[in-house]
Short mmCIF file of C-alpha atoms in Angstrom, two decimals:
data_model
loop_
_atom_site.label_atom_id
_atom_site.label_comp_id
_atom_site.label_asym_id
_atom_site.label_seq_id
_atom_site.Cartn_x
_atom_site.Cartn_y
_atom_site.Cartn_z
CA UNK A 1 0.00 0.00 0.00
CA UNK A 2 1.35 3.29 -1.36
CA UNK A 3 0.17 5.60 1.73
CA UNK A 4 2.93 5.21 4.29
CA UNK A 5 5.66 7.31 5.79
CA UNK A 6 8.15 5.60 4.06
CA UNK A 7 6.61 5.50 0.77
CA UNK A 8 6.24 9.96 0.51
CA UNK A 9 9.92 9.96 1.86
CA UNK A 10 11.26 7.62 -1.15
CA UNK A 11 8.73 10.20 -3.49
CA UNK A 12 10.21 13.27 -2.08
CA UNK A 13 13.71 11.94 -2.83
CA UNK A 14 12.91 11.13 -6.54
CA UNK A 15 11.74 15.00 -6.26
CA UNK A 16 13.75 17.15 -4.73
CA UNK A 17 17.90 14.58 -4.60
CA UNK A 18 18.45 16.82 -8.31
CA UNK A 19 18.49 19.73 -6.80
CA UNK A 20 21.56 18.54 -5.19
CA UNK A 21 23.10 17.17 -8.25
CA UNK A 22 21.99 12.62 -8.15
CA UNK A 23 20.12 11.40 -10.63
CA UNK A 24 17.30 9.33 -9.27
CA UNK A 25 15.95 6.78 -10.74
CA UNK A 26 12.13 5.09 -8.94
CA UNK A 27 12.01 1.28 -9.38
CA UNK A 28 8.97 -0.11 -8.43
CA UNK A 29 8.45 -3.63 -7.94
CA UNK A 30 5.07 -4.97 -10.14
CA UNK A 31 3.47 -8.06 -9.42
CA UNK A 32 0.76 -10.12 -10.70
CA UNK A 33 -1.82 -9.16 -8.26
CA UNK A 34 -0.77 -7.45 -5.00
CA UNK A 35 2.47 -4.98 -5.89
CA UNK A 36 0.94 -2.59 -8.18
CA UNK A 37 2.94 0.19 -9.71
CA UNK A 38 -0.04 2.21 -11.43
CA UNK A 39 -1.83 2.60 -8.09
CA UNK A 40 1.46 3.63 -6.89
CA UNK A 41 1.90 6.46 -9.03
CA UNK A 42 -1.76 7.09 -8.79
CA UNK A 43 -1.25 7.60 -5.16
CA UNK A 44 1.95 9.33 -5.49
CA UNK A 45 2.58 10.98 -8.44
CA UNK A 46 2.83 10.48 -12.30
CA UNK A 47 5.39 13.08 -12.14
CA UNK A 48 7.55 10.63 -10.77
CA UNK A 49 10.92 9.26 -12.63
CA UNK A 50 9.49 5.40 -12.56
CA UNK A 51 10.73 2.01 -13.75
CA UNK A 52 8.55 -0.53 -13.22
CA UNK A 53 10.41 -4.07 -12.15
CA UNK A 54 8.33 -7.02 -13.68
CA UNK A 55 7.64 -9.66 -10.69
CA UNK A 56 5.08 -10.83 -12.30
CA UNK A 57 6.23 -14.31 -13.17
CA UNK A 58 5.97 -14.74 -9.03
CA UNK A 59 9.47 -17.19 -9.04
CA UNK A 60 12.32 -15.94 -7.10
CA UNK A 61 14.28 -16.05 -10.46
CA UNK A 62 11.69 -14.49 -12.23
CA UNK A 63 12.62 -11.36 -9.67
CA UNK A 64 16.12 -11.60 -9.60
CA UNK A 65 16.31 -11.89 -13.31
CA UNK A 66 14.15 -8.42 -13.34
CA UNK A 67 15.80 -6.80 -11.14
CA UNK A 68 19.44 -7.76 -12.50
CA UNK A 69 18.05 -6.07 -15.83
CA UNK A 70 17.09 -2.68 -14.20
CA UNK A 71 20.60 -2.53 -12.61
CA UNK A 72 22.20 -3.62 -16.46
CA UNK A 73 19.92 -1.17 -17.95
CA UNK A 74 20.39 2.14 -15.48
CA UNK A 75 23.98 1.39 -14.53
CA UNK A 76 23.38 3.34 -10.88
CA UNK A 77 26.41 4.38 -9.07
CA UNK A 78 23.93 3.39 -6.17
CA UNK A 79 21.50 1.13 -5.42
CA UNK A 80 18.68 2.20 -2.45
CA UNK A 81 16.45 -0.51 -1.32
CA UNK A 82 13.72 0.20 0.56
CA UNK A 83 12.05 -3.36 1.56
CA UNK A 84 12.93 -5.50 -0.87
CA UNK A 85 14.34 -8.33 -0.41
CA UNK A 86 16.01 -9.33 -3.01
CA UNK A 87 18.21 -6.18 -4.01
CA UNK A 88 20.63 -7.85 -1.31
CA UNK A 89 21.38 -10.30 -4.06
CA UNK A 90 20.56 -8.72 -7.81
CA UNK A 91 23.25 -5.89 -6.11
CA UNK A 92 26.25 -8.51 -4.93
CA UNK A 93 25.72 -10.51 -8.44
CA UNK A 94 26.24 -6.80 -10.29
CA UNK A 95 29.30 -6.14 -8.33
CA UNK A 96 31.32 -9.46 -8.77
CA UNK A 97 30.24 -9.23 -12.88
CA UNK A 98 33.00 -7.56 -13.80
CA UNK A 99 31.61 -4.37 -14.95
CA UNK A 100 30.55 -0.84 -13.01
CA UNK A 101 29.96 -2.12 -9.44
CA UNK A 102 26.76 -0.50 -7.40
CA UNK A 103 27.01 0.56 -4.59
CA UNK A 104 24.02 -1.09 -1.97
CA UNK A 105 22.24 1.34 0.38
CA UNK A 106 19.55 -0.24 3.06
CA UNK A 107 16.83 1.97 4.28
CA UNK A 108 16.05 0.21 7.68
CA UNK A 109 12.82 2.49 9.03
CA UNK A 110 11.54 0.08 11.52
CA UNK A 111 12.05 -2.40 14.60
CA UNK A 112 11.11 -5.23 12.86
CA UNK A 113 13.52 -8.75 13.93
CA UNK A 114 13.82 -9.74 10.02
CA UNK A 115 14.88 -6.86 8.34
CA UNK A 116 17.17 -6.84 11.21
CA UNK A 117 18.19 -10.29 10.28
CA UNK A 118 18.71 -9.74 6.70
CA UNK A 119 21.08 -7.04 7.28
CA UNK A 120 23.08 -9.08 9.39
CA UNK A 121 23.16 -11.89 7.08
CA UNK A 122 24.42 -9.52 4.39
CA UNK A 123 26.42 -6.66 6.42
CA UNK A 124 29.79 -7.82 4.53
CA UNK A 125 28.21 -5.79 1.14
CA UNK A 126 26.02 -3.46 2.56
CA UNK A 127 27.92 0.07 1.63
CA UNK A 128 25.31 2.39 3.54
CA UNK A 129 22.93 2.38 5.73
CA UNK A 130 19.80 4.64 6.56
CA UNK A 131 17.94 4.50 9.49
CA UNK A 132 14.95 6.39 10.70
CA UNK A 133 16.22 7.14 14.34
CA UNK A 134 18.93 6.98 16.44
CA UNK A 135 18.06 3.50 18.45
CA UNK A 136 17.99 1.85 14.59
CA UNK A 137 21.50 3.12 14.03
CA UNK A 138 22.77 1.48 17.19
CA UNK A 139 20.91 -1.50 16.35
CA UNK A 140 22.80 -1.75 12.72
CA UNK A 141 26.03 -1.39 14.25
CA UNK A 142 26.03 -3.43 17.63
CA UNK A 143 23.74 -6.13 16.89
CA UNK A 144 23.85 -6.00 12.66
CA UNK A 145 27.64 -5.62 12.86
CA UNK A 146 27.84 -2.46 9.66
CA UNK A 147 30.72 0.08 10.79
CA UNK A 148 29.48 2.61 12.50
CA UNK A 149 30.71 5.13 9.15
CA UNK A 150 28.65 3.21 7.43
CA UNK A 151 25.52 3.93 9.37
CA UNK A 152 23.37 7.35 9.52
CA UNK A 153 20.05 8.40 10.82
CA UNK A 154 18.07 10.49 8.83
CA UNK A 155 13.93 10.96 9.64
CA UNK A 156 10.99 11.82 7.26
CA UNK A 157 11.54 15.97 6.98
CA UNK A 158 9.04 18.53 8.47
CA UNK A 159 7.52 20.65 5.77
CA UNK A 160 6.74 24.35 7.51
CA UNK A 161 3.10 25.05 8.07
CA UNK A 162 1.13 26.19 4.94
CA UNK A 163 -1.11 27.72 7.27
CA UNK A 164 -1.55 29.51 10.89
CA UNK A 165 -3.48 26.88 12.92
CA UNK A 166 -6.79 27.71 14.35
CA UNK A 167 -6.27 28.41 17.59
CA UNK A 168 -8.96 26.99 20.02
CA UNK A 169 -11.85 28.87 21.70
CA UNK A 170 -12.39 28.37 25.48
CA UNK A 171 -15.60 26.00 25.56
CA UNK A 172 -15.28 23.81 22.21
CA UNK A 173 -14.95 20.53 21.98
CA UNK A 174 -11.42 19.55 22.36
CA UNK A 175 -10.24 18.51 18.48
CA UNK A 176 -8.62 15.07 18.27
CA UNK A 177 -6.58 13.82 15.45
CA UNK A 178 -5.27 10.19 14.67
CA UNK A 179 -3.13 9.99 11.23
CA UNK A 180 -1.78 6.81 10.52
CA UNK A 181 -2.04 3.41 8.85
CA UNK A 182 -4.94 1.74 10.59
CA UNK A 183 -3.85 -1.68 11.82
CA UNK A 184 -3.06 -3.39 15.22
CA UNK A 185 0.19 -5.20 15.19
CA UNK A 186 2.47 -2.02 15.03
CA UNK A 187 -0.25 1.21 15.26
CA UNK A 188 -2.55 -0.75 17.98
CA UNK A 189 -5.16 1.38 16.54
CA UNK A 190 -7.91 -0.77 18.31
CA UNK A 191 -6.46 0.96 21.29
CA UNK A 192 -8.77 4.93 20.06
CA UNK A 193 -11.78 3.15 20.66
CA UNK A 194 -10.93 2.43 23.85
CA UNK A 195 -9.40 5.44 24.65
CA UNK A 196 -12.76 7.33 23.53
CA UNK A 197 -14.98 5.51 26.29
CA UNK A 198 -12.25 6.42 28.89
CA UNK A 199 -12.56 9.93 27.70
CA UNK A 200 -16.56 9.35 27.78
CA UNK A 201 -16.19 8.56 31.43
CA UNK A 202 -13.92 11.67 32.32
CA UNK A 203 -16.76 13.86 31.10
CA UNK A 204 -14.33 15.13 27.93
CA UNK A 205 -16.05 16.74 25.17
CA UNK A 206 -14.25 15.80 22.00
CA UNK A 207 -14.43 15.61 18.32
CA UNK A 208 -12.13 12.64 16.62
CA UNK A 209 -11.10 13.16 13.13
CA UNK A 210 -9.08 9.65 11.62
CA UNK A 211 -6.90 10.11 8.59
CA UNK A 212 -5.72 6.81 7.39
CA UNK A 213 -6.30 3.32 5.76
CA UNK A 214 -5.13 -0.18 6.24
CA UNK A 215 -6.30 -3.54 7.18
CA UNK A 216 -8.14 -2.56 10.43
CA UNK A 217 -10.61 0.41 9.15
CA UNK A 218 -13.29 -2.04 8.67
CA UNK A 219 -13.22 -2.97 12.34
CA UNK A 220 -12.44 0.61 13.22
CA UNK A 221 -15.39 1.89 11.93
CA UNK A 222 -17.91 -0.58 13.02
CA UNK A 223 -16.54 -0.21 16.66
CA UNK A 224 -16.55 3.31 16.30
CA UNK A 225 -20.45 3.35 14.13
CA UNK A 226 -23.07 5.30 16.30
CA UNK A 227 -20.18 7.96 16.62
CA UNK A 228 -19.28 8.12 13.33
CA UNK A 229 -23.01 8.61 13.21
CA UNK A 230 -23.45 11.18 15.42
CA UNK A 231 -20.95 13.57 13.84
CA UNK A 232 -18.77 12.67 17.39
CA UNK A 233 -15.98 11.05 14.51
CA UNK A 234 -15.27 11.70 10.71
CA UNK A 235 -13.19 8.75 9.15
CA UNK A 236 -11.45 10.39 6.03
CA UNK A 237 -9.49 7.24 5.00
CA UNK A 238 -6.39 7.82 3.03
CA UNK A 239 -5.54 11.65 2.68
CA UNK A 240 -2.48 13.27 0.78
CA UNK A 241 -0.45 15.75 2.65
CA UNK A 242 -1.91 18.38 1.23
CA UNK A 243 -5.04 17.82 3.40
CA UNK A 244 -3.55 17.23 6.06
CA UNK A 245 -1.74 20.52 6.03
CA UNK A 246 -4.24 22.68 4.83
CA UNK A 247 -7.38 20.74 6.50
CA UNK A 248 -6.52 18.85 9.64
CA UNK A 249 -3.08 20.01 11.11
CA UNK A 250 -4.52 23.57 11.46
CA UNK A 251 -7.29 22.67 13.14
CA UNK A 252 -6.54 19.60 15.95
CA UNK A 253 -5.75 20.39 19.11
CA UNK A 254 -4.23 16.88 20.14
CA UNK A 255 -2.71 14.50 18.01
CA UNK A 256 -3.15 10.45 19.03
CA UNK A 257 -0.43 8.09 19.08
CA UNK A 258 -0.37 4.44 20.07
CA UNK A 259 2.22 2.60 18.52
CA UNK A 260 4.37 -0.56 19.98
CA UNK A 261 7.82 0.62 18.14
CA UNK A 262 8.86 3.17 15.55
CA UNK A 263 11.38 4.81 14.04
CA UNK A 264 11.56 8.53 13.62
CA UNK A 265 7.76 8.90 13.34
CA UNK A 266 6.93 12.15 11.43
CA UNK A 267 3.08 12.35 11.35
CA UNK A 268 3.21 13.74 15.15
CA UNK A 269 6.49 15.46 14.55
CA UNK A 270 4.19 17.34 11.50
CA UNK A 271 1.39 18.20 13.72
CA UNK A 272 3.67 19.56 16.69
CA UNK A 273 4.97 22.21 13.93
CA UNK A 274 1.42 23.04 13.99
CA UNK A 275 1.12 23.60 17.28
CA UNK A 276 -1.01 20.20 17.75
CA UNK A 277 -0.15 18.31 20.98
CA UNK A 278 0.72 14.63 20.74
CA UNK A 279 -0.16 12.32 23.33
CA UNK A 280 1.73 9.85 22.37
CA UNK A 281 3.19 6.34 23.50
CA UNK A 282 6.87 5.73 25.29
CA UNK A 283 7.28 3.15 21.94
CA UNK A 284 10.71 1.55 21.77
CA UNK A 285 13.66 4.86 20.37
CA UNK A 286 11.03 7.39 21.91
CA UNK A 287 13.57 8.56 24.35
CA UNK A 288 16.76 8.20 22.53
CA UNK A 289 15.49 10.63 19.94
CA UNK A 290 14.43 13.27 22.15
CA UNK A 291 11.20 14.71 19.89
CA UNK A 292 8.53 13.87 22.11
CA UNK A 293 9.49 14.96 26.00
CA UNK A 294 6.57 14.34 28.19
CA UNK A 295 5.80 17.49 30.06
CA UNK A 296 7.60 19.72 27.46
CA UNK A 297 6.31 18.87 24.07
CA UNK A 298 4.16 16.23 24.44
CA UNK A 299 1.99 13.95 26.90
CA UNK A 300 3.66 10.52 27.26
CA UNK A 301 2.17 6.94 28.40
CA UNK A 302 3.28 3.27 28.97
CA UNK A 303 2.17 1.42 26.19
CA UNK A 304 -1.07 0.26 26.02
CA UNK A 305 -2.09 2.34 29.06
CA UNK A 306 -5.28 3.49 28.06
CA UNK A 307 -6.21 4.95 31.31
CA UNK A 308 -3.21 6.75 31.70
CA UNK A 309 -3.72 8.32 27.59
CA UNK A 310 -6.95 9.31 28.52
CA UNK A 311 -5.56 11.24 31.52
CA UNK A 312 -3.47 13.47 29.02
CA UNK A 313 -5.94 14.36 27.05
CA UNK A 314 -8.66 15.33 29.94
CA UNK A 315 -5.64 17.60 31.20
CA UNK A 316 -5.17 19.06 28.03
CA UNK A 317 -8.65 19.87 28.24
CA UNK A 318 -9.19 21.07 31.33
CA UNK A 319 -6.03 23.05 31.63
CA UNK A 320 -5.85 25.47 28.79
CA UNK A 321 -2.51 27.44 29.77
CA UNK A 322 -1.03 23.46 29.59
CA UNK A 323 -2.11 22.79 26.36
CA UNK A 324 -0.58 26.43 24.96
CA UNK A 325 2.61 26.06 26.54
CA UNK A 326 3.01 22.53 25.42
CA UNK A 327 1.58 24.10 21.67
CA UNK A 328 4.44 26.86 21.43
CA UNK A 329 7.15 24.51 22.90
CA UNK A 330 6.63 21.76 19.99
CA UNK A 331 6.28 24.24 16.86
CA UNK A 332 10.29 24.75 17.45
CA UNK A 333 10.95 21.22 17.33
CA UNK A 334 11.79 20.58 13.88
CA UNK A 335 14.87 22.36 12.45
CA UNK A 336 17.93 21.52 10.78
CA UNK A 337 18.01 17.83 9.53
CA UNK A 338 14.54 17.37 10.61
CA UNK A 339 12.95 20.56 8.52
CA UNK A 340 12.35 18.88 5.06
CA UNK A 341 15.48 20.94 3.57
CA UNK A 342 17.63 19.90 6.03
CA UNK A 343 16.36 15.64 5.65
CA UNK A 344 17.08 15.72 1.92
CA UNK A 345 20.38 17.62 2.36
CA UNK A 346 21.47 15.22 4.46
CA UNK A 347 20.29 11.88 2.17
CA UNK A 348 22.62 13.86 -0.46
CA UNK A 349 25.35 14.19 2.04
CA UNK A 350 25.56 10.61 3.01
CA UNK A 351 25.35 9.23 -0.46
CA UNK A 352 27.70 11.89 -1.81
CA UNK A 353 30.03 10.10 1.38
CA UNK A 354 29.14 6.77 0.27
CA UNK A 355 30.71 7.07 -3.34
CA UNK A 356 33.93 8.23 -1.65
CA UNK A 357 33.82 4.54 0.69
CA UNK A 358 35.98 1.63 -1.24
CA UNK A 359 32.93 -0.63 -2.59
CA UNK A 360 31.98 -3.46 -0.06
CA UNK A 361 32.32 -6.75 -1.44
CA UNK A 362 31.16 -9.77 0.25
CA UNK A 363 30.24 -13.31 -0.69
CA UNK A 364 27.10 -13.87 -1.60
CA UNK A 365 24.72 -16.09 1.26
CA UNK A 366 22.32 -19.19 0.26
CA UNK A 367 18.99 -18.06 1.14
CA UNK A 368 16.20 -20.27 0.70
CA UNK A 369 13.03 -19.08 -1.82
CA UNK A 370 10.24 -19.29 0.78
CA UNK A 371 7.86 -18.57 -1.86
CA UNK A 372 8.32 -21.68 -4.23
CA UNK A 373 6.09 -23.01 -6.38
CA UNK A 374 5.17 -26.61 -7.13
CA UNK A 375 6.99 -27.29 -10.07
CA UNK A 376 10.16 -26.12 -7.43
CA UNK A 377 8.89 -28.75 -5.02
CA UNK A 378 8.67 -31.22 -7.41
CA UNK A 379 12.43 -31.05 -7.49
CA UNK A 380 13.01 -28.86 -10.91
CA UNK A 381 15.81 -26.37 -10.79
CA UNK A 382 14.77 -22.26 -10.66
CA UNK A 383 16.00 -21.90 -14.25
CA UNK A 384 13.76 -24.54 -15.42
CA UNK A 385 10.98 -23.67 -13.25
CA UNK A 386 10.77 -20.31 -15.08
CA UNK A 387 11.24 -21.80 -18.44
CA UNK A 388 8.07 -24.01 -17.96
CA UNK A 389 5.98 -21.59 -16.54
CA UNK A 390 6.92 -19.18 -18.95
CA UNK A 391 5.63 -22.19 -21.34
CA UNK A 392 2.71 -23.03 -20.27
CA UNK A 393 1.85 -18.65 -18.94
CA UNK A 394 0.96 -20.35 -15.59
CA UNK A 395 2.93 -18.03 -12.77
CA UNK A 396 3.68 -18.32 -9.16
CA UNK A 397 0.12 -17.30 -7.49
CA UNK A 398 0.82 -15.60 -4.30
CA UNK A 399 -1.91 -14.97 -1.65
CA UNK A 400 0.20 -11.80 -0.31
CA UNK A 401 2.14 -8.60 -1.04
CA UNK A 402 4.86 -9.90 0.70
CA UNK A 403 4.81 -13.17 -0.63
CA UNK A 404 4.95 -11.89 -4.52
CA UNK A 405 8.10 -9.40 -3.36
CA UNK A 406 9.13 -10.24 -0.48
CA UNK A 407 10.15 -7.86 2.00
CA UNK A 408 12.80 -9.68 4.36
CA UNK A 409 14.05 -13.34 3.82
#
């Protein structure tokens, strides 16, 4: 799904990395079914400088085979991959052929044990790494094993305000915002219903607005029906950041955050530059960044505290001089390398850096296809696998996203 953090980040690179003299090339990975590259640039942008990267055979080889072509054909000085898989390995093959060896840049934006893995298994060719947040880049280097001048943080940059927020009057309903992808297992978004009825029982008057999609907005919004039908909460789904500047930034007063683990989260980082108050959780890297400071510029709770959550926002309520002080303090928050000048500066600066680094060359792992099909069971080899199905037009059929392009081994 086109719509997350990480997905405008790689956009705004493909925009605004000329300025500062690379040449960037978009390869998006197209699938049969799931990985879609229209709805992509749909989503995104047609403006955008896109390859598409034909998966759609659905074999392991079929992928490699595609991807090994885009490198051929584009000759990159440097390879970014951003959640696919198996870059690691169409990157090492183009460096041992003989010709104009890539470099291979990671983007690691999340706490998440297998991408972890992966760049452990393949640290000995990994030339750069890019982490979103400072507890990331310690994990690449202690427990990955990349040297440490191979490692940099850089977050999602803060574009400035396109508009002065509405500031709120004494008496309204307090104006709650949640902007996010709308599942469980990282967002816990289940977790805002609940948090409503505690506010329900704290007497707080309130008005939710939800920007987002994802596998749980079904749920969400049957949980959430006779408020959504009372006018109490407006589901918008998926919005572009254009709305969310000129529309719903300006005109929250709190800004709802649940999550397990993250990496340098910038939805809430965007809203405090609009004077909106995150309560947010303590997720894991929350303290080692420094953005969110309970007390200072935002209200902070355990985890899956609900009561606790709801106890920050009926103080934000109740005590207006609170919420302004907390307001001012966060609209300060984001300059240098994480104003949106400043975060693409820096992307230039490290791979500027990373073209001046010898090229790493390590030996290439054996990594099992996960994702095989029968005729692979049945004991024929990948290259003959993708001669048959290319035969008889019958592809891998994957049930998943991440089964058709895998994100992690």
């Amino acid at each position: 799904m086109p719509e997350g953090g990480a997905d405008r980040i790689i956009a705004d690179l493909c925009r605004h990395l000329p300025i500062h003299g690379w040449d960037v090339r978009l390869g998006l990975t197209q699938g049969a079914v799931f990985n879609d590259v229209d709805r992509y640039l749909d989503v995104l942008g047609r403006d955008l400088p896109a390859l598409s990267i034909d998966g759609r055979a659905g074999s392991r080889k079929g992928r490699l085979d595609a991807l090994a072509e885009t490198i051929r054909r584009v000759s990159p000085d440097v390879v970014l991959s951003m959640r696919v898989f198996d870059a690691y390995e169409a990157v090492i093959r183009a460096k041992s052929d003989g010709g104009k060896a890539p470099r291979l840049a990671v983007g690691l934006r999340s706490f998440e044990p297998a991408y972890l893995g992966d760049l452990s298994l393949y640290r000995e060719s990994v030339d750069l790494v890019v982490t979103s947040g400072e507890l990331l880049a310690d994990l690449a280097v202690e427990a990955c094993g990349i040297d440490t001048e191979r490692v940099v943080s850089i977050g999602g940059g803060v574009h400035a305000p396109l508009q002065a927020d509405l500031h709120r009057v004494r008496g309204q309903r307090l104006r709650l915002l949640y902007a996010g992808r709308l599942e469980d297992g990282q967002k816990r978004v289940s977790d805002l219903p609940l948090l409503l009825d505690a506010l329900d029982q704290r007497g707080v008057a309130f008005e939710l607005h939800v920007a987002g999609s994802g596998p749980a907005e079904a749920t969400l919004r049957q949980r959430m029906a006779a408020r959504i039908a009372s006018g109490e909460v407006v589901m918008h789904g998926w919005v572009s950041r254009d709305t969310l500047y000129q529309q719903l930034y300006p005109q929250a007063d709190v800004f709802l955050h649940f999550a397990g683990w993250e990496g340098m989260t910038i939805a809430p980082r965007e809203a405090m530059v609009h004077g909106v108050v995150p309560v947010i959780s303590r997720f894991q890297g929350l303290r080692r960044e420094g953005q969110f400071v309970d007390g200072e510029t935002a209200m902070t709770f355990e985890i899956g505290d609900i009561a606790t959550a709801a106890e920050c926002v009926a103080r934000l309520d109740s005590e207006p001089s609170l919420l302004a002080r907390l307001s001012e303090a966060g609209r300060h928050t984001q300059s240098g390398k994480y104003e949106f000048g400043g975060s693409i500066k820096a992307w230039a600066d490290v791979l500027d850096n990373c073209m001046h680094q010898p090229v790493m060359r390590g030996t290439l792992p054996v990594v099992a296809d996960r994702s095989q099909g029968r005729l692979s069971r049945a004991g024929l080899t990948p290259a003959w696998e993708a001669r048959m199905r290319r035969l008889l037009r019958r592809p891998v059929k994957h049930r998943s996203p991440g089964s058709e392009w895998p994100t992690s081994s």
